[in-house]
Short mmCIF file of C-alpha atoms in Angstrom, two decimals:
data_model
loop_
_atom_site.label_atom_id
_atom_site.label_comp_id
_atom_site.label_asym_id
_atom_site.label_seq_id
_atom_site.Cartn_x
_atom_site.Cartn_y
_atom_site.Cartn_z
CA UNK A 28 -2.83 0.82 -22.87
CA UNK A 29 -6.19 1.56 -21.21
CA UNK A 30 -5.70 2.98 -17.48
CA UNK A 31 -8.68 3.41 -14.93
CA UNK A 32 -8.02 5.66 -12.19
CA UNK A 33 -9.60 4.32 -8.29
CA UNK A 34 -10.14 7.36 -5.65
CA UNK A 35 -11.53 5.62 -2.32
CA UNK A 36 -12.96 8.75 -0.25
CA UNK A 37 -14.20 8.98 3.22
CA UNK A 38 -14.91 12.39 4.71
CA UNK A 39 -11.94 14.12 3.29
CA UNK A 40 -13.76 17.29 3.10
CA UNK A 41 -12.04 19.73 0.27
CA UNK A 42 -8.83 17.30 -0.43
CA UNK A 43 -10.84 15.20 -2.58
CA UNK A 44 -11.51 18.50 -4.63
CA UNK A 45 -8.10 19.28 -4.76
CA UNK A 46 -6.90 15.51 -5.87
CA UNK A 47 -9.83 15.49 -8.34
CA UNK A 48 -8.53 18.51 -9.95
CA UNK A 49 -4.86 17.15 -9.91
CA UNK A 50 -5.46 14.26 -12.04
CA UNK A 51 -8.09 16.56 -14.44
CA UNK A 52 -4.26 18.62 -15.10
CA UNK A 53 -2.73 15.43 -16.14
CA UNK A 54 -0.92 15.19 -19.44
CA UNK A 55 -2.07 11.71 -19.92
CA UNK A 56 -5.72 11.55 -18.76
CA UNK A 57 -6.83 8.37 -17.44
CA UNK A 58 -9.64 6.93 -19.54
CA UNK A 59 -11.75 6.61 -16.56
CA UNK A 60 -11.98 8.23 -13.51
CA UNK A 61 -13.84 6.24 -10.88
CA UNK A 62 -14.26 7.58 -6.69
CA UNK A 63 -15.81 5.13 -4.68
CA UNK A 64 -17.10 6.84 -1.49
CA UNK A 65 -17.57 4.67 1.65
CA UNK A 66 -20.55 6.24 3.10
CA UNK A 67 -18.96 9.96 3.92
CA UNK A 68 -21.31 12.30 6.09
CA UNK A 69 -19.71 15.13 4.77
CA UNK A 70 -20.24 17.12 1.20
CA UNK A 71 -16.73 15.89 0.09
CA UNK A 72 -18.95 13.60 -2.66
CA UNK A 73 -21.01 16.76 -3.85
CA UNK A 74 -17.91 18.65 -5.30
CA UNK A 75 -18.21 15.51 -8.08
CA UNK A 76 -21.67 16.28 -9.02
CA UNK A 77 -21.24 20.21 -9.05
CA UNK A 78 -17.53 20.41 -10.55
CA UNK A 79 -16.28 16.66 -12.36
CA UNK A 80 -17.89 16.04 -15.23
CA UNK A 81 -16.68 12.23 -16.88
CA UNK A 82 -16.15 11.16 -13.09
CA UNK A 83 -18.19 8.27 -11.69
CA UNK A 84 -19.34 7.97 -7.90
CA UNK A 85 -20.04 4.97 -6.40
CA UNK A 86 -21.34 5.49 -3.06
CA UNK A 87 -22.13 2.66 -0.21
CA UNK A 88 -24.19 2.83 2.86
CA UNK A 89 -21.77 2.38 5.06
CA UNK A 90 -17.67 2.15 4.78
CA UNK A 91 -16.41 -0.90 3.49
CA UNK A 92 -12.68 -0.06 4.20
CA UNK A 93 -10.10 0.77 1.73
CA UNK A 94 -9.53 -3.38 0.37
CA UNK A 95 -13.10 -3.52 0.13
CA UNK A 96 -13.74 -0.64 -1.42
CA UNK A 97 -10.71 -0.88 -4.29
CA UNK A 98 -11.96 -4.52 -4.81
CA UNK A 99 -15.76 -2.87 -5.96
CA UNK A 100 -13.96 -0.37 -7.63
CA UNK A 101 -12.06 -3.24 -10.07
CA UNK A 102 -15.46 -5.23 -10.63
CA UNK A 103 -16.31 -2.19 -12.50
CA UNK A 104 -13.29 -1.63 -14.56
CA UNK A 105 -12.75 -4.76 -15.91
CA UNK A 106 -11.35 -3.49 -19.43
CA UNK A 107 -8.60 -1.44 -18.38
CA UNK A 108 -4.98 -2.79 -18.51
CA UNK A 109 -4.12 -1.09 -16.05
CA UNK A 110 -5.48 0.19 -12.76
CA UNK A 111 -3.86 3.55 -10.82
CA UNK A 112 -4.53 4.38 -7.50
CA UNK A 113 -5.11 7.27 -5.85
CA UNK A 114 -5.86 8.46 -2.28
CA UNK A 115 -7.66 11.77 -1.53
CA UNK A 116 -4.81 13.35 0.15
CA UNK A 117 -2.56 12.99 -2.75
CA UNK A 118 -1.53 15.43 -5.62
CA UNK A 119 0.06 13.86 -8.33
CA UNK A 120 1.85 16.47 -10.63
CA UNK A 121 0.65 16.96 -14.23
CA UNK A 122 3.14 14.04 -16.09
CA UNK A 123 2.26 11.92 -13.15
CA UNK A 124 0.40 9.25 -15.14
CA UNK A 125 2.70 9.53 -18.08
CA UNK A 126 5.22 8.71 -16.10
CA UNK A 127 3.72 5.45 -14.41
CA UNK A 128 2.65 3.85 -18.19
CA UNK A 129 5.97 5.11 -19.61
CA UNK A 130 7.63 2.82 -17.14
CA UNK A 131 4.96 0.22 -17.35
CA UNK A 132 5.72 -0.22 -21.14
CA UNK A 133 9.63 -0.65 -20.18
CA UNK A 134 8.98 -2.76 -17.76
CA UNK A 135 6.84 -5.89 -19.05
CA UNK A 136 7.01 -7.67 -15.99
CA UNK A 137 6.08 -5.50 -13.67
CA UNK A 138 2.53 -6.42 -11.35
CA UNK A 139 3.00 -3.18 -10.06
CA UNK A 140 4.99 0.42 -10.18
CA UNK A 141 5.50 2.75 -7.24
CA UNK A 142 5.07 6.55 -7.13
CA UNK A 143 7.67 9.03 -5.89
CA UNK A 144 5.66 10.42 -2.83
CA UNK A 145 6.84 13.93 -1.50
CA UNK A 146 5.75 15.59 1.29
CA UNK A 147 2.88 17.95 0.85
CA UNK A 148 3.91 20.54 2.74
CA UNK A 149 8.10 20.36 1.52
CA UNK A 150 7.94 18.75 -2.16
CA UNK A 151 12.34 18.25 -1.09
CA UNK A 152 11.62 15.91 1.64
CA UNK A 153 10.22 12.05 0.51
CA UNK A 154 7.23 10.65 2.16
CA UNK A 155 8.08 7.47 0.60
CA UNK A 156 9.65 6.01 -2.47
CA UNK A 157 7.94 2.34 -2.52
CA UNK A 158 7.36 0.14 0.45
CA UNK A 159 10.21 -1.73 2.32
CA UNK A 160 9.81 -4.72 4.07
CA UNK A 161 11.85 -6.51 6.76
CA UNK A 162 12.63 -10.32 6.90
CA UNK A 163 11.09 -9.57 10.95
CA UNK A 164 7.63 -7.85 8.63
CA UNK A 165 8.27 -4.61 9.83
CA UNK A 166 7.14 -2.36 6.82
CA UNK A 167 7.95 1.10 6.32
CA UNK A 168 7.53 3.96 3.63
CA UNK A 169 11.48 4.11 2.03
CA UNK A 170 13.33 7.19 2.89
CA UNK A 171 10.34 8.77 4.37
CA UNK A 172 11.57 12.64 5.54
CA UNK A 173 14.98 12.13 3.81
CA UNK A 174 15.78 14.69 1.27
CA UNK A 175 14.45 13.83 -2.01
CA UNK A 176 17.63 14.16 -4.10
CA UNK A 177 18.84 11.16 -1.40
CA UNK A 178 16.72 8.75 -4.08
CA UNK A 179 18.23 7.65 -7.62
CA UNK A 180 16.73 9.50 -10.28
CA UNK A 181 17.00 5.55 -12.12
CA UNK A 182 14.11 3.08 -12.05
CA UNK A 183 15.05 0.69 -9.11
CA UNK A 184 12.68 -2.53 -7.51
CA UNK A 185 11.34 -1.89 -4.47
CA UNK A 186 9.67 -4.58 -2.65
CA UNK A 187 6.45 -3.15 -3.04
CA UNK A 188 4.07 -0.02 -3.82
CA UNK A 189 2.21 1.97 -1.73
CA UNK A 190 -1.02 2.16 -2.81
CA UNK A 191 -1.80 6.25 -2.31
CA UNK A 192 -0.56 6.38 -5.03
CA UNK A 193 0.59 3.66 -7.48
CA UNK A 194 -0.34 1.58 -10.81
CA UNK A 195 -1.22 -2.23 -10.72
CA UNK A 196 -1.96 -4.61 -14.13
CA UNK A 197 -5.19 -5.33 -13.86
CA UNK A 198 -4.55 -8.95 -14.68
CA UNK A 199 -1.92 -9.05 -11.90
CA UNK A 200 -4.43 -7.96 -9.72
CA UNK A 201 -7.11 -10.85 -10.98
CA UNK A 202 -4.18 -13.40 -10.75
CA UNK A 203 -3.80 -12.84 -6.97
CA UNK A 204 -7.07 -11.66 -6.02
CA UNK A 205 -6.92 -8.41 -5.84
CA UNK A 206 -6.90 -6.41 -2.12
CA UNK A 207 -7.56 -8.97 1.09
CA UNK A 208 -11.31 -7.21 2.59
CA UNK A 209 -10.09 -8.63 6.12
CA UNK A 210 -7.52 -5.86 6.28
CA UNK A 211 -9.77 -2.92 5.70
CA UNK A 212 -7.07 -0.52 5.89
CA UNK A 213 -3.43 -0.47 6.36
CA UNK A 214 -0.70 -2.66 5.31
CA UNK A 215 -3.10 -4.40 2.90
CA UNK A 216 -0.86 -2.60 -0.22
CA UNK A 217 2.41 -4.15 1.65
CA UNK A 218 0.65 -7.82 1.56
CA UNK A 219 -0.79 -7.23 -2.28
CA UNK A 220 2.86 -6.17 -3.47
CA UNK A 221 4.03 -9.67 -1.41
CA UNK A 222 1.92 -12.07 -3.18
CA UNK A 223 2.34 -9.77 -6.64
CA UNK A 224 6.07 -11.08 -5.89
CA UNK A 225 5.40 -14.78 -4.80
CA UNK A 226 3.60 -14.35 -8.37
CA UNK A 227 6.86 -13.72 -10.08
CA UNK A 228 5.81 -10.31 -10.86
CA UNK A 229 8.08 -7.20 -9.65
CA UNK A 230 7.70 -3.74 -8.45
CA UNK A 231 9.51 -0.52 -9.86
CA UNK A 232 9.78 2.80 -8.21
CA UNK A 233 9.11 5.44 -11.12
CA UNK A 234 11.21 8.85 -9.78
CA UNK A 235 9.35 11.06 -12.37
CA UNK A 236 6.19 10.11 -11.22
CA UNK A 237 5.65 12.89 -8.40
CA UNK A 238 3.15 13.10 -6.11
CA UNK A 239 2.67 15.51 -3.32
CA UNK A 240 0.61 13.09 -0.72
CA UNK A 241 -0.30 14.58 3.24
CA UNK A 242 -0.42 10.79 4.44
CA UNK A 243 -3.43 9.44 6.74
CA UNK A 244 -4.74 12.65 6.80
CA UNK A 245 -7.97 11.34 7.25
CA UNK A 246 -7.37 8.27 9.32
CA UNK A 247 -4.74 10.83 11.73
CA UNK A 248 -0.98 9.20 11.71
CA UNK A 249 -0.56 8.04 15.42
CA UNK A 250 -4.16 7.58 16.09
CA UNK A 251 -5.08 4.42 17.83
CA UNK A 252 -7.26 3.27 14.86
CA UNK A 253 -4.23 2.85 12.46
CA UNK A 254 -2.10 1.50 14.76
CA UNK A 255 -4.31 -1.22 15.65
CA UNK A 256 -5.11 -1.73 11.82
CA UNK A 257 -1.55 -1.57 10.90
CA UNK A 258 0.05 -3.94 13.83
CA UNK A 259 -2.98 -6.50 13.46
CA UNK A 260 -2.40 -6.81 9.46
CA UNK A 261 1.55 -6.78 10.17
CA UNK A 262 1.29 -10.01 12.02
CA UNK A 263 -1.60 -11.70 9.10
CA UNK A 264 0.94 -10.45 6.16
CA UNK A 265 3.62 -12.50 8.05
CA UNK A 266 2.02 -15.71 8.60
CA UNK A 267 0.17 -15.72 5.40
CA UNK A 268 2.75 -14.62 3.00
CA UNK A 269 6.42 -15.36 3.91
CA UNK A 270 7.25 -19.07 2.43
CA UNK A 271 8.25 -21.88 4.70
CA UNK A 272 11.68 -21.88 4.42
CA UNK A 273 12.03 -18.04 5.05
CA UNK A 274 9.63 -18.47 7.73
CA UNK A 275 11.59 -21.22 9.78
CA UNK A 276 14.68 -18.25 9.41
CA UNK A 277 13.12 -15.23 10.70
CA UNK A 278 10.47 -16.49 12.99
CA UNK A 279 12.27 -15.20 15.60
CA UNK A 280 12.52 -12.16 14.64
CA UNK A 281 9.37 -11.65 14.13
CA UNK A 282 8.38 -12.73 17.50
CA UNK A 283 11.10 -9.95 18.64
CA UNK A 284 9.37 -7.43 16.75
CA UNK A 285 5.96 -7.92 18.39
CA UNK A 286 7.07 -8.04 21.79
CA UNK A 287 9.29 -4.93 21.06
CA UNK A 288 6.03 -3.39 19.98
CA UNK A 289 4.11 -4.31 23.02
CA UNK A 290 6.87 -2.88 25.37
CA UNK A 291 7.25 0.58 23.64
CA UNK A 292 3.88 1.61 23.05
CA UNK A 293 3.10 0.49 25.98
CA UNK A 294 5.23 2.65 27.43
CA UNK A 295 4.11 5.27 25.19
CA UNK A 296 0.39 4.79 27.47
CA UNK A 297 -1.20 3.21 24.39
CA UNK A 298 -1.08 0.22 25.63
CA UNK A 299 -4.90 -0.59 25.05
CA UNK A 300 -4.33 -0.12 21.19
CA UNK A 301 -1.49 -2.19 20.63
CA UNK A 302 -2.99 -4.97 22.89
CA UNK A 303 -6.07 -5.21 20.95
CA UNK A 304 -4.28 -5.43 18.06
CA UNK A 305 -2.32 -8.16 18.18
CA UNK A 306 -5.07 -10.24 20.09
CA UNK A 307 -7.11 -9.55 17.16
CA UNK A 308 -4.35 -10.77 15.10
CA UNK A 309 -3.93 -13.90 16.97
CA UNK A 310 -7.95 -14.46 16.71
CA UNK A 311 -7.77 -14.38 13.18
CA UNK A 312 -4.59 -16.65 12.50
CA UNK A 313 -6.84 -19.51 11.86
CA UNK A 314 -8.48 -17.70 8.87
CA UNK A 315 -5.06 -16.78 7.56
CA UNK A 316 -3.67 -20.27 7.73
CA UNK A 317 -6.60 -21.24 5.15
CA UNK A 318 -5.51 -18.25 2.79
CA UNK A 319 -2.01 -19.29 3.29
CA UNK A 320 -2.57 -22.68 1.76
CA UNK A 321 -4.06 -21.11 -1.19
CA UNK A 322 -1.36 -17.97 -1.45
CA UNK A 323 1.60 -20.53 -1.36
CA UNK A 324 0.64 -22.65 -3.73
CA UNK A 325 0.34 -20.15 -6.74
CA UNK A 326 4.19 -19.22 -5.52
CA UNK A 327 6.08 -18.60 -8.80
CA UNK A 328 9.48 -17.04 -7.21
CA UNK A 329 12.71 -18.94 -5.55
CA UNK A 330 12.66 -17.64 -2.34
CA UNK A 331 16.37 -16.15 -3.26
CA UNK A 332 14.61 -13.50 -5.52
CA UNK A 333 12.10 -12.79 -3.25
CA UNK A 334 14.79 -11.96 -0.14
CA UNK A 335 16.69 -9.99 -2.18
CA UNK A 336 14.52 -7.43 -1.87
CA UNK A 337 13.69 -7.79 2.11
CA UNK A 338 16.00 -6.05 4.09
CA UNK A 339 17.61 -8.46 6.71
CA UNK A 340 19.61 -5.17 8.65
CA UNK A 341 18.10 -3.21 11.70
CA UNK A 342 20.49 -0.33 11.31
CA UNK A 343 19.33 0.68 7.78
CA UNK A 344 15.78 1.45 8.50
CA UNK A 345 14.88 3.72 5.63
CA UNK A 346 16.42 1.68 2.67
CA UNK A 347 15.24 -1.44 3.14
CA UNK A 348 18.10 -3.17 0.53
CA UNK A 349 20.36 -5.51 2.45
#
């Protein structure tokens, strides 16, 4: 199986150096190593030239986002069965890959197969062990800053993979389009892994397949730009993805989950952010209405299958099993 490794960089200064030479230690080398740079003003591009020999830059003029910018990335690797991903902040250990296409070859319908993320800083603590996603569309990083050993050491589904760090079949990817531009950044893994699943195609969490990621260490974690990103593409993921029946269900909730979110942050004194966000959400339904129509119709799951990997509880945030 042919594998093409995707690094999308913006400014991350001496991480990209350190992520570059992370996947150079692997046992299975990817057979291409591609870093598409979205118009960084600093030298984190130069350490490519001067120390990574094999790996190809593709720079743009100005930043494209992190949908855009994978999207470019897969024109260009159109041979490769597979496609890994790979953020600049993450540090895959050495049988990383290995791992992934070990579990890819067990798994023949898998679209997609999530990495074991571990905090950079504690390797015993999880960042996340796939994406979980609520029947309301809250989305959250399983188990993240739960012990690691908390996590079965077996292959599991998740409901989806976050894309820091993950592997994708390339013709999965073709088959639903690859990464939706309009997101730019944030939750646009969460609503790839949903259609991937609409698509009859499922997701496994590989525990061998280690990576020590910082998370939105370039972006910042609470900073108003990925909260807007993140709340705004929560609400387009909902209306564009979750079939009709499912949606008549939950509606509610999701409406309950948006004016939660308002309230709080609000009263966290960012309420400009989360107010932009979910106006710009509302200004862009009637876009997502017209990629709904297309999304649902290439649905290939019973909606049964596809809940039974939403969780439908409030009280188990982290596991997001029902």
């Amino acid at each position: 199986m042919s594998v093409a490794l995707i690094i999308v960089n913006y400014n991350s200064g001496p991480l990209l150096d350190r992520c570059l030479a992370a996947v150079h230690a692997q046992t299975r080398l990817p057979d291409r190593v591609l870093v598409i740079d979205n118009a960084s003003d600093d030298d984190s591009p130069a350490c490519i030239e001067h120390r990574w020999m094999g790996v190809e830059l593709f720079s743009f003029d100005e930043n494209l986002g992190f949908a855009a910018a994978n999207n470019r990335a897969l024109e260009r690797c159109r041979e490769s069965d597979w496609v890994a991903l790979l953020n600049p902040d993450a540090f895959p250990e050495p049988d990383w890959l290995e791992a992934l296409l070990r579990a890819a070859a067990d798994c023949p319908q898998a679209g997609s197969l999530a990495s074991c993320l571990v905090q950079a800083e504690d390797s015993t603590l999880l960042d996340g062990a796939g994406d979980a996603y609520h029947v309301s569309g809250l989305v959250w990083r399983i188990g993240h800053g739960l012990p690691r050993d908390q996590v079965s050491m077996q292959r599991h589904q998740v409901f989806a993979a976050c894309a820091a760090a993950a592997l994708y079949k390339r013709s999965a990817l073709d088959a639903v389009g690859g990464f939706d531009e309009r997101y730019f950044c944030y939750n646009e893994d969460v609503d790839l892994g949903f259609r991937l699943r609409l698509a009859g195609l499922s997701c496994w969490h590989v525990p061998d397949a280690v990576v020590r990621h910082m998370g939105s260490a370039i972006t910042g974690k609470h900073s108003d730009f990925s909260l807007y990103h993140g709340h705004r593409n929560l609400v387009w993921t909902y209306l564009k993805d979750m079939p009709a029946t499912l949606l008549k269900r939950y509606w509610w909730q999701h409406l309950l989950l948006n004016l939660t979110s308002l309230i709080v942050l609000s009263l966290q004194y960012r309420t400009t952010a989360i107010f932009r966000a979910k106006i710009a959400a509302l200004m862009g339904i009637r876009e997502v209405l017209k990629q709904r129509e297309q999304v649902q119709a290439m649905k290939q799951c019973q909606d049964a299958e596809l809940i039974a990997f939403m969780s439908r509880q409030w009280w188990r945030p982290y596991w997001g099993r029902h």
